Amino acid sequence: MADRQHSPSGEDSLIARYFKPLATDPGAFGLIDDAAVLKALGDDIVVTTDAIVEGVHFLSDDPPDTIARKALRVNLSDLAAKGATPAGFVLTLALRDADDSWLRPFARGLGEDASQFGCPLLGGDTVSTPGPLMISITAFGRVPEGKMVHRSGAKPGDRVVVTGTIGDAALGLDILTGGAVAAILGDDAVAREMLVGRYRVPQPRNALAEAVRDHASAAMDVSDGLAGDLAKLCAASGVSAVIDARSVPLSGAAATLLARGNVGLEALVCGGDDYEIVCAVPEDRFEAFAHAARQAGVAVACIGTVIAGLSVPRFLDNEGEEITLQRLSHSHF
Amino acid sequence: MADRQHSPSGEDSLIARYFKPLATDPGAFGLIDDAAVLKALGDDIVVTTDAIVEGVHFLSDDPPDTIARKALRVNLSDLAAKGATPAGFVLTLALRDADDSWLRPFARGLGEDASQFGCPLLGGDTVSTPGPLMISITAFGRVPEGKMVHRSGAKPGDRVVVTGTIGDAALGLDILTGGAVAAILGDDAVAREMLVGRYRVPQPRNALAEAVRDHASAAMDVSDGLAGDLAKLCAASGVSAVIDARSVPLSGAAATLLARGNVGLEALVCGGDDYEIVCAVPEDRFEAFAHAARQAGVAVACIGTVIAGLSVPRFLDNEGEEITLQRLSHSHF
């Protein structure tokens, strides 16, 4: 038909309807091109990529908007830990079908977070899959040249610092998957919802990025459990650490469950999905770091000290005895 | 155990074994950090992302090394069409299990292509999935500031140019999925293997990137069928085009099948997976473009002319009559 107008394919119209409104950066070209342009503006571009898979990193019946937020926030969390300011992201979305009732809230949640964190959608790819939903995001940040904060760099004597609270997300996952925590909490809906919320929608600490960049000798985000991730940071730095288990910051709900003996410390410090920052801060920078954290409105807790050696960081109890952790962190393989 | 050494998780050891050797860029930090650093070096960073899914974009029994090459090359093809020089990529790999006999050739093929195209691995994420394999790659290129070639920009009077040959990959897929082409080719193993090879391992035209950047008014890669992708380029440019079907470059095998009436033109110009470049070149730039293409060793064919109007590009037969194409391109939704 010679007079037929250009009619977009299913994928193109899906992108135009749901994702074009999120492509607010001029370098995204309204998502009508094959690629985006990212300007370094004299900085280094920090690149991180993290994917989440239905049934592995989120649950099939998680609300679509929280799935979107989690997919972006796990990447924002990496940028924060590297001291980088968000600059944008690209999205790969593998869907079984193009279901408007799922896509609408997904795109809304993604757009709200992109706006809140100043991290616009730059491009993406939407593919069909016969299998589980998968969302893969590559996020970009900027740091002044050479200033990305590494896992390596921690030195004996540095303080070990962690943001927020640890272990809530693991408890939230336990609740959602029918574990013991739901029954223990009984009708405490507030605690239940807080813990589930921590699993579904992490709170990346981007407000702390500048303080991390200015003061931390090493940093990473806590995604696979504090004990295992701290072990990775120490391994990359060629050091060890001693952690005072009492100092690990816990939410009221987690602290109560631990005090009552309903959960062990291991469930909290070896569970995943915290998306807090663990970092090493030299003693003479700690005061300035803590001040910057207060200014940023992010709670930070000093939980121990970096020491010389190559052994796995030790967690000590009230009596200074080492707490045995069977399994430092979660691995899918 | 206080004397336990750091022991990497399954994912970490998989990355160290197979992917660290590919992370040759200093900005990849040997894949032991949470993020990579990409330096713009005064250029614009061009970002593109494309994913391939088992059973959708490749077949379960495709050789692992060709799956890896295809995953990277579909992204390299986008960079080429945008006039960008490859700078690196990040990889998301969703696997059912960590099978060495699959991962070893996958990583080898990926590494060989990364080296050949000067596009080192910068980082990635390996996740487990209960579903189909999926490989999502975000690739980066560099162009001088403001010089990325867009889909928009084609003007009436420009020549429509395409690289290589069109339709081979669609015939290759037909062979692999038990279509009629295999029987028609009979014992012509050379043709069969060439066509299958074109489906499994695209030949991205990165050698032509500079010529595209210097001379094309608009360009994109042909991934979803020449007819549909040219329609997208025209739509983005606000123009139409007239294509001389006889001028569409075909391999010997495709030309024979077409001449014998075994396949129609539509199967060739509306099939997917060509990963050639279609571009618009102003008349007064065509000679310089063709010269640069010869220097680069990339075959280019002039297949028609950009015209004013908003209708879908028309393909004309030997008599100048329009060939009706039922379905311009492939869409998974």
XYZ file of C-alpha atoms in Angstrom:
666
model
C 0.000 0.000 0.000
C 1.781 3.079 -1.229
C -0.160 5.426 1.001
C 0.389 3.428 4.131
C 1.910 5.535 6.904
C 4.775 4.394 9.092
C 3.240 2.181 11.752
C 5.444 1.267 14.670
C 5.950 -2.367 15.655
C 4.752 -3.756 18.964
C 8.108 -3.145 20.569
C 8.377 0.407 19.256
C 4.924 1.373 20.450
C 5.576 -0.195 23.839
C 8.744 1.869 24.150
C 7.025 5.044 22.981
C 4.138 4.598 25.395
C 5.926 3.563 28.565
C 9.579 4.467 28.360
C 9.930 7.556 26.196
C 8.550 9.758 29.008
C 11.474 8.582 31.169
C 14.086 9.535 28.575
C 14.429 13.101 29.776
C 18.132 13.465 29.004
C 18.953 15.099 25.657
C 21.490 12.301 25.039
C 18.639 9.763 24.975
C 17.225 11.331 21.776
C 13.706 10.401 22.900
C 14.586 6.704 22.457
C 14.069 6.906 18.714
C 17.674 6.221 17.844
C 19.810 3.074 18.170
C 22.147 4.503 20.749
C 22.483 7.250 23.321
C 25.206 9.773 23.932
C 26.724 10.168 27.356
C 28.949 13.159 28.011
C 31.739 12.779 30.532
C 31.940 16.541 31.163
C 35.590 16.132 32.121
C 34.853 13.419 34.668
C 35.444 9.679 34.622
C 32.364 7.641 33.741
C 31.690 4.928 36.307
C 29.867 1.938 34.806
C 28.040 -0.741 36.747
C 25.617 -3.451 35.709
C 23.259 -5.597 37.747
C 20.403 -7.806 36.688
C 17.451 -9.144 38.635
C 15.579 -12.324 37.703
C 12.039 -13.311 38.671
C 12.085 -16.072 41.251
C 15.750 -15.421 42.025
C 16.099 -11.730 42.944
C 12.437 -10.832 43.185
C 9.197 -12.742 43.546
C 6.601 -13.244 40.835
C 3.931 -11.471 42.845
C 6.064 -8.501 43.893
C 4.324 -5.309 42.739
C 5.653 -4.213 39.317
C 6.596 -0.761 40.572
C 8.763 -2.221 43.331
C 10.441 -4.573 40.848
C 11.355 -1.570 38.722
C 12.629 0.382 41.709
C 14.708 -2.543 42.904
C 16.242 -3.067 39.451
C 17.392 0.551 39.321
C 18.298 0.902 42.995
C 20.641 -2.089 43.116
C 22.646 -0.241 40.457
C 22.337 3.151 42.153
C 23.705 1.481 45.268
C 26.863 0.485 43.386
C 27.303 4.050 42.146
C 26.899 5.394 45.683
C 29.524 3.019 47.055
C 31.939 4.054 44.317
C 31.477 7.723 45.187
C 29.808 8.469 41.856
C 26.963 10.843 41.012
C 24.228 9.152 38.901
C 24.266 10.165 35.226
C 21.797 7.789 33.567
C 21.038 4.159 32.791
C 20.088 1.747 30.049
C 17.493 -0.961 30.563
C 17.113 -4.442 29.139
C 13.670 -5.837 29.809
C 12.901 -9.473 29.026
C 9.142 -10.015 29.094
C 6.877 -12.971 28.414
C 4.278 -10.638 26.952
C 3.532 -6.946 26.708
C 0.971 -6.732 29.509
C -0.181 -3.150 30.025
C -1.412 -3.787 33.550
C 2.148 -4.813 34.478
C 4.075 -2.377 32.292
C 2.199 0.741 33.391
C 3.104 0.538 37.102
C 6.570 -0.793 36.226
C 7.325 2.248 34.089
C 5.748 4.586 36.649
C 7.935 3.247 39.475
C 11.012 3.340 37.291
C 10.298 6.896 36.214
C 9.723 8.118 39.751
C 13.030 6.671 40.893
C 14.891 7.916 37.817
C 13.624 11.377 38.639
C 14.243 11.149 42.391
C 17.835 9.978 41.971
C 18.651 12.180 38.966
C 19.369 9.138 36.805
C 17.475 9.384 33.493
C 16.766 6.503 31.124
C 19.158 6.715 28.165
C 18.144 3.689 26.135
C 17.328 0.042 26.244
C 16.196 -3.127 24.644
C 12.913 -4.938 25.119
C 13.016 -8.614 24.266
C 10.551 -11.423 24.572
C 11.365 -14.483 26.637
C 9.473 -17.707 27.277
C 11.066 -17.787 30.725
C 11.167 -15.655 33.853
C 11.081 -11.881 33.712
C 14.519 -10.365 33.811
C 15.561 -6.771 34.156
C 19.172 -5.881 33.465
C 20.319 -2.333 34.043
C 23.641 -0.709 33.253
C 24.005 2.521 35.185
C 26.445 5.352 34.740
C 27.852 7.835 37.198
C 30.455 10.545 37.168
C 33.441 11.042 39.453
C 36.288 13.518 39.161
C 39.133 11.905 37.241
C 40.777 9.048 39.149
C 38.477 9.433 42.143
C 36.342 6.273 41.962
C 36.435 4.568 45.347
C 37.700 0.993 45.093
C 37.289 -2.185 47.089
C 41.013 -2.089 47.543
C 42.623 0.648 49.615
C 41.610 -0.305 53.159
C 44.529 -0.120 55.584
C 45.077 -1.600 59.049
C 43.734 0.850 61.615
C 40.924 2.134 59.401
C 37.451 2.025 60.909
C 34.889 -0.289 59.334
C 31.698 1.667 58.793
C 28.279 0.578 57.572
C 25.221 2.647 56.672
C 21.594 2.161 57.667
C 20.585 -1.174 59.176
C 21.634 -4.712 58.286
C 19.557 -7.861 57.855
C 16.096 -6.383 57.355
C 15.819 -7.450 53.714
C 16.728 -11.054 54.532
C 13.959 -11.062 57.150
C 11.578 -9.532 54.601
C 12.364 -12.280 52.107
C 11.806 -14.863 54.842
C 8.353 -13.380 55.464
C 7.458 -13.358 51.755
C 8.565 -16.945 51.271
C 6.642 -18.358 54.220
C 9.570 -18.655 56.641
C 9.331 -18.624 60.417
C 9.610 -14.841 60.815
C 6.041 -14.150 59.692
C 4.597 -16.391 62.424
C 6.931 -14.942 65.058
C 5.890 -11.387 64.233
C 2.255 -12.416 64.452
C 0.006 -9.401 64.048
C 2.801 -6.827 64.096
C 1.890 -5.531 60.651
C 4.157 -2.507 60.969
C 7.285 -4.600 61.449
C 6.217 -7.032 58.755
C 5.663 -4.286 56.217
C 8.886 -2.513 57.085
C 10.900 -5.713 56.580
C 9.111 -6.650 53.351
C 9.616 -3.093 52.118
C 13.333 -3.343 52.804
C 13.486 -6.464 50.617
C 11.418 -5.064 47.798
C 12.649 -1.480 47.686
C 16.240 -0.961 48.843
C 17.329 2.513 49.943
C 20.537 3.215 48.053
C 22.796 5.664 49.865
C 23.506 8.031 46.999
C 23.291 10.958 49.397
C 26.502 9.640 50.948
C 28.467 9.297 47.703
C 30.441 12.505 48.102
C 31.379 11.712 51.693
C 32.537 8.240 50.644
C 34.590 9.774 47.836
C 36.129 12.362 50.116
C 36.947 10.171 53.102
C 36.738 6.385 52.544
C 39.856 4.381 51.713
C 37.721 1.545 50.292
C 34.007 0.911 49.841
C 31.426 -1.388 48.291
C 27.741 -1.920 48.590
C 26.359 -4.732 50.710
C 24.282 -6.888 48.397
C 25.210 -10.481 49.256
C 25.470 -10.192 53.031
C 27.639 -7.971 55.223
C 30.031 -10.739 56.289
C 30.730 -11.951 52.760
C 30.937 -8.520 51.206
C 33.257 -7.221 53.915
C 35.392 -10.321 53.264
C 35.552 -9.329 49.579
C 36.564 -5.776 50.441
C 39.263 -7.081 52.779
C 40.510 -9.579 50.192
C 40.765 -6.847 47.550
C 42.643 -4.656 50.034
C 44.891 -7.436 51.332
C 43.736 -6.923 54.920
C 41.443 -8.462 57.518
C 39.060 -6.934 60.073
C 37.629 -7.463 63.513
C 33.941 -6.663 63.890
C 32.081 -6.058 67.139
C 28.819 -7.855 66.446
C 26.955 -5.657 68.976
C 27.795 -2.621 66.872
C 26.182 -3.898 63.677
C 23.240 -1.516 63.234
C 19.872 -3.266 63.384
C 16.317 -2.068 62.977
C 14.057 -2.323 66.017
C 12.331 -5.352 64.510
C 15.580 -7.156 63.748
C 17.044 -6.313 67.163
C 13.950 -7.695 68.908
C 14.015 -10.930 66.910
C 17.735 -11.331 67.677
C 17.346 -10.547 71.392
C 14.514 -13.079 71.715
C 16.602 -15.720 69.985
C 14.130 -15.973 67.109
C 16.889 -15.407 64.575
C 20.634 -15.733 64.850
C 23.209 -13.129 63.976
C 24.187 -15.170 60.937
C 20.760 -14.714 59.346
C 21.304 -10.963 59.570
C 24.944 -10.497 58.608
C 24.998 -13.233 55.952
C 21.617 -12.488 54.360
C 21.452 -10.563 51.117
C 19.746 -7.509 49.668
C 20.770 -4.887 52.229
C 22.090 -2.396 49.660
C 23.861 -0.453 52.362
C 27.452 0.748 52.028
C 30.327 -0.846 53.909
C 33.504 1.187 53.853
C 36.854 1.672 55.505
C 37.547 5.145 56.845
C 40.969 6.175 58.153
C 40.855 7.167 61.816
C 41.845 10.759 61.058
C 39.026 11.118 58.535
C 36.300 9.557 60.629
C 35.059 12.720 62.281
C 34.774 14.564 58.973
C 33.078 11.528 57.412
C 30.567 11.243 60.254
C 29.831 14.959 59.979
C 29.257 14.695 56.219
C 26.984 11.693 56.792
C 24.900 13.657 59.282
C 24.634 16.498 56.783
C 23.520 13.971 54.160
C 20.958 12.483 56.527
C 22.434 8.977 56.328
C 22.962 6.978 59.529
C 26.423 5.435 59.760
C 27.778 3.065 62.388
C 31.362 2.154 63.180
C 31.339 -1.632 63.555
C 35.004 -2.552 63.825
C 38.566 -2.078 62.723
C 40.667 -3.108 59.753
C 43.652 -5.223 60.833
C 46.676 -6.704 59.095
C 46.371 -10.264 57.841
C 44.585 -12.230 55.196
C 42.019 -14.169 57.187
C 38.301 -13.651 56.822
C 36.997 -10.807 59.034
C 36.009 -12.057 62.479
C 32.733 -11.162 64.175
C 33.128 -11.073 67.975
C 30.333 -11.457 70.548
C 29.831 -9.583 73.844
C 32.570 -11.646 75.471
C 35.003 -11.066 72.631
C 34.578 -14.632 71.418
C 34.443 -15.261 67.694
C 31.011 -16.037 66.287
C 31.213 -18.873 63.769
C 29.528 -18.014 60.490
C 28.931 -21.104 58.372
C 28.321 -19.375 55.135
C 29.481 -15.840 54.572
C 27.173 -14.863 51.798
C 24.775 -15.958 49.185
C 25.938 -17.273 45.823
C 23.612 -18.453 43.101
C 26.121 -20.981 41.756
C 37.464 -20.675 61.594
C 39.826 -17.836 62.318
C 42.497 -19.122 59.996
C 40.185 -19.623 57.068
C 41.413 -17.773 53.983
C 39.195 -15.729 51.702
C 37.501 -18.242 49.438
C 35.650 -16.850 46.463
C 32.028 -17.757 45.861
C 30.909 -19.744 42.830
C 30.137 -16.584 40.906
C 33.448 -14.960 41.784
C 35.501 -17.971 40.770
C 33.533 -18.314 37.537
C 34.303 -14.679 36.737
C 37.962 -15.043 37.669
C 38.364 -18.161 35.556
C 36.526 -17.226 32.407
C 36.083 -13.494 32.208
C 39.001 -11.843 33.965
C 41.323 -12.688 31.024
C 38.993 -10.626 28.787
C 39.166 -7.561 31.035
C 42.269 -6.152 29.405
C 41.344 -2.491 29.835
C 42.836 -0.761 32.900
C 39.368 0.683 33.623
C 38.043 -2.847 34.220
C 40.253 -3.236 37.329
C 40.552 -6.960 36.590
C 36.826 -7.367 37.379
C 37.496 -7.360 41.120
C 35.635 -4.124 41.762
C 31.941 -3.275 41.626
C 32.229 -0.899 38.721
C 34.457 0.052 35.829
C 35.794 3.402 34.720
C 35.336 4.555 31.154
C 37.274 7.574 29.991
C 35.734 9.735 27.307
C 39.105 11.160 26.213
C 37.353 14.293 25.029
C 34.877 12.382 22.875
C 31.194 11.643 23.308
C 30.473 8.175 24.684
C 27.959 6.309 22.505
C 25.957 3.752 24.490
C 23.953 0.903 23.031
C 22.384 -2.182 24.571
C 21.067 -5.351 22.993
C 20.122 -8.662 24.522
C 19.762 -12.097 22.988
C 17.564 -14.827 24.442
C 17.832 -18.582 23.888
C 15.031 -19.801 21.647
C 14.257 -16.247 20.504
C 17.496 -14.756 19.143
C 19.626 -17.887 19.069
C 18.971 -21.596 19.204
C 19.643 -23.876 22.161
C 22.081 -25.972 20.168
C 24.005 -23.080 18.613
C 27.679 -23.450 19.517
C 28.517 -21.426 22.674
C 31.290 -19.508 20.948
C 28.914 -18.300 18.220
C 26.336 -17.275 20.837
C 28.993 -15.142 22.505
C 30.105 -13.632 19.217
C 26.537 -12.840 18.219
C 25.799 -11.206 21.565
C 28.753 -8.861 21.175
C 28.446 -8.323 17.440
C 24.822 -7.187 17.467
C 26.043 -4.371 19.715
C 29.174 -3.679 17.670
C 26.871 -3.353 14.683
C 24.977 -0.539 16.405
C 28.233 1.252 17.186
C 29.342 0.932 13.562
C 26.081 2.388 12.258
C 26.396 5.317 14.652
C 29.920 6.072 13.403
C 31.477 5.148 16.740
C 34.771 3.412 17.527
C 34.350 0.537 20.039
C 35.578 1.348 23.559
C 34.385 -1.579 25.675
C 31.341 -3.462 26.935
C 29.660 -4.864 30.017
C 28.025 -8.279 30.026
C 25.036 -9.686 31.869
C 24.921 -13.439 31.638
C 21.873 -15.326 32.910
C 22.703 -19.022 33.210
C 20.812 -22.089 34.415
C 24.030 -23.516 35.791
C 27.750 -22.915 35.646
C 28.639 -25.545 33.064
C 32.350 -25.432 32.224
C 31.898 -27.199 28.902
C 29.605 -24.353 27.816
C 31.360 -21.453 29.546
C 34.843 -22.245 28.242
C 34.029 -21.905 24.511
C 31.620 -19.040 25.262
C 34.371 -17.032 26.964
C 36.894 -17.986 24.280
C 34.631 -16.746 21.455
C 33.803 -13.599 23.372
C 37.458 -12.914 24.074
C 38.496 -13.420 20.479
C 35.884 -10.974 19.248
C 36.626 -8.462 21.997
C 40.238 -8.518 20.878
C 39.489 -8.463 17.148
C 37.143 -5.480 17.423
C 39.148 -3.617 20.060
C 36.236 -3.750 22.505
C 37.416 -5.046 25.905
C 35.185 -6.429 28.648
C 34.764 -3.780 31.362
C 32.479 -5.541 33.814
C 29.375 -7.593 34.170
C 26.946 -9.551 36.237
C 26.411 -13.289 36.243
C 23.013 -14.376 37.517
C 21.252 -17.679 37.742
C 17.955 -18.220 35.981
C 15.588 -21.170 35.874
C 14.660 -20.110 32.350
C 16.349 -19.646 28.987
C 19.900 -18.405 28.701
C 20.083 -14.695 28.156
C 23.022 -12.501 27.293
C 22.615 -8.757 27.593
C 25.452 -6.533 26.514
C 25.844 -2.788 26.839
C 28.571 -1.559 24.519
C 30.368 1.757 24.435
C 31.967 3.646 21.596
C 33.563 7.007 21.102
C 32.779 9.685 18.529
C 34.091 13.236 18.320
C 31.722 15.551 20.171
C 28.321 15.867 18.493
C 29.263 13.510 15.655
C 27.098 10.460 16.400
C 25.189 9.566 13.224
C 21.442 9.528 13.809
C 18.463 7.813 12.230
C 17.176 11.248 11.476
C 18.990 13.457 8.977
C 18.167 11.768 5.656
C 17.108 14.301 2.999
C 15.248 13.898 -0.294
C 17.786 13.216 -3.010
C 20.170 11.260 -0.744
C 21.166 7.839 -1.961
C 20.066 4.821 0.076
C 23.071 2.595 0.630
C 23.379 -0.811 2.232
C 26.480 -2.845 3.127
C 27.237 -6.517 2.474
C 24.368 -8.774 1.463
C 20.784 -8.930 2.677
C 18.616 -11.904 3.641
C 21.273 -14.555 4.233
C 20.695 -14.767 7.980
C 16.944 -15.258 7.515
C 17.699 -18.144 5.150
C 20.186 -19.537 7.671
C 17.549 -19.471 10.398
C 15.131 -21.203 8.052
C 17.687 -23.980 7.541
C 18.336 -24.366 11.276
C 14.639 -24.531 12.098
C 13.784 -27.162 9.480
C 12.251 -24.819 6.901
C 12.054 -25.466 3.172
C 15.431 -23.941 2.297
C 17.446 -26.890 3.620
C 15.657 -29.343 1.311
C 15.939 -26.960 -1.655
C 19.685 -26.599 -1.192
C 20.006 -30.385 -1.004
C 23.644 -31.362 -0.777
C 25.032 -27.872 -1.361
C 26.848 -27.860 1.969
C 28.847 -24.742 1.140
C 25.736 -22.610 0.653
C 24.075 -24.143 3.693
C 27.025 -23.413 5.935
C 27.473 -19.893 4.615
C 23.819 -19.059 5.324
C 23.856 -20.676 8.786
C 27.088 -18.838 9.535
C 25.479 -15.543 8.605
C 22.686 -16.235 11.129
C 24.972 -17.349 13.905
C 27.874 -14.942 13.497
C 26.968 -11.551 12.018
C 29.721 -9.466 10.417
C 29.382 -6.015 11.960
C 30.707 -3.277 9.706
C 32.888 -1.460 12.211
C 35.499 -0.928 9.503
C 32.994 1.423 7.874
C 32.257 3.520 10.971
C 34.493 6.417 10.039
C 33.117 6.596 6.480
C 29.566 6.595 7.863
C 30.476 9.361 10.293
C 32.160 11.424 7.618
C 29.576 11.083 4.856
C 26.177 9.638 5.864
C 23.277 11.944 6.674
C 21.502 9.131 8.588
C 22.288 5.517 9.400
C 21.197 2.498 11.412
C 22.003 -1.158 11.472
C 19.695 -3.659 9.804
C 18.618 -6.069 12.519
C 14.871 -6.554 12.016
C 14.734 -6.654 8.221
C 15.855 -4.116 5.618
C 12.341 -2.972 4.711
C 11.251 -2.337 8.271
C 14.486 -0.778 9.403
C 14.637 1.524 6.395
C 11.064 2.513 7.234
C 12.220 3.421 10.734
C 15.100 5.499 9.398
C 12.722 7.292 7.017
C 10.169 7.884 9.788
C 12.836 9.376 12.054
C 14.008 11.602 9.184
C 10.504 12.591 8.049
C 11.100 11.278 4.541
C 10.266 8.306 2.317
C 12.319 6.330 -0.208
C 12.065 4.405 -3.442
C 14.099 1.207 -3.610
C 15.062 -0.678 -6.766
C 14.611 -4.265 -5.607
C 17.087 -5.531 -8.205
C 19.812 -3.442 -6.557
C 19.459 -5.025 -3.128
C 22.776 -6.893 -2.721
C 22.333 -10.654 -2.398
C 24.753 -13.502 -1.866
C 25.046 -16.040 -4.668
C 22.982 -18.526 -2.670
C 20.211 -16.027 -1.963
C 20.186 -14.782 -5.560
C 19.846 -18.332 -6.876
C 16.989 -19.168 -4.516
C 15.230 -15.937 -5.516
C 15.790 -16.453 -9.256
C 14.407 -19.989 -9.066
C 11.352 -18.773 -7.183
C 12.229 -20.838 -4.115
C 12.003 -17.777 -1.914
C 10.322 -14.433 -2.421
C 11.913 -11.025 -2.075
C 9.909 -10.477 1.091
C 11.702 -13.342 2.884
C 14.973 -11.548 2.185
C 14.175 -7.882 2.789
C 11.834 -8.480 5.726
C 13.875 -11.179 7.491
C 15.995 -10.286 10.474
C 19.554 -10.659 11.701
C 21.425 -9.081 8.784
C 23.475 -6.693 10.913
C 24.432 -4.695 7.873
C 24.300 -0.898 7.770
C 21.632 1.006 5.877
C 22.394 4.675 5.436
C 21.509 7.771 3.473
C 24.388 9.477 1.687
C 24.022 12.876 0.012
C 24.682 12.685 -3.730
C 27.734 14.930 -3.486
C 29.266 12.728 -0.790
C 28.629 9.412 -2.476
C 31.877 9.150 -4.384
C 33.967 9.908 -1.311
C 31.870 7.460 0.720
C 32.275 4.693 -1.859
C 36.004 5.337 -1.965
C 36.286 5.141 1.822
C 34.246 1.920 1.791
C 36.615 0.373 -0.746
C 39.562 1.389 1.423
C 37.835 -0.209 4.400
C 37.155 -3.383 2.416
C 33.393 -3.197 2.942
C 31.075 -3.783 -0.019
C 28.386 -1.106 -0.360
C 25.474 -0.971 -2.787
C 23.284 1.933 -3.750
C 19.724 0.558 -3.653
C 17.555 3.621 -4.117
C 16.822 7.228 -3.349
C 15.353 9.180 -0.464
C 12.242 11.104 -1.513
C 9.926 13.593 0.154
C 6.822 12.225 1.805
C 5.845 10.195 4.822
C 4.773 6.907 3.291
C 6.611 3.657 3.870
C 9.549 3.178 1.452
C 8.441 1.431 -1.738
C 10.305 -1.503 -3.261
C 9.939 -1.536 -7.075
C 10.371 -4.569 -9.342
C 12.018 -4.757 -12.787
C 8.984 -3.107 -14.364
C 8.881 -0.307 -11.844
C 5.821 -1.794 -10.176
C 5.594 -1.705 -6.385
C 6.201 -5.016 -4.635
C 3.707 -5.537 -1.834
C 5.370 -6.425 1.443
C 2.874 -7.825 3.939
C 4.984 -7.434 7.001
C 7.919 -5.060 7.034
C 9.884 -6.549 9.851
C 9.930 -8.868 12.743
C 8.544 -7.856 16.138
C 8.532 -10.119 19.147
C 5.388 -8.513 20.592
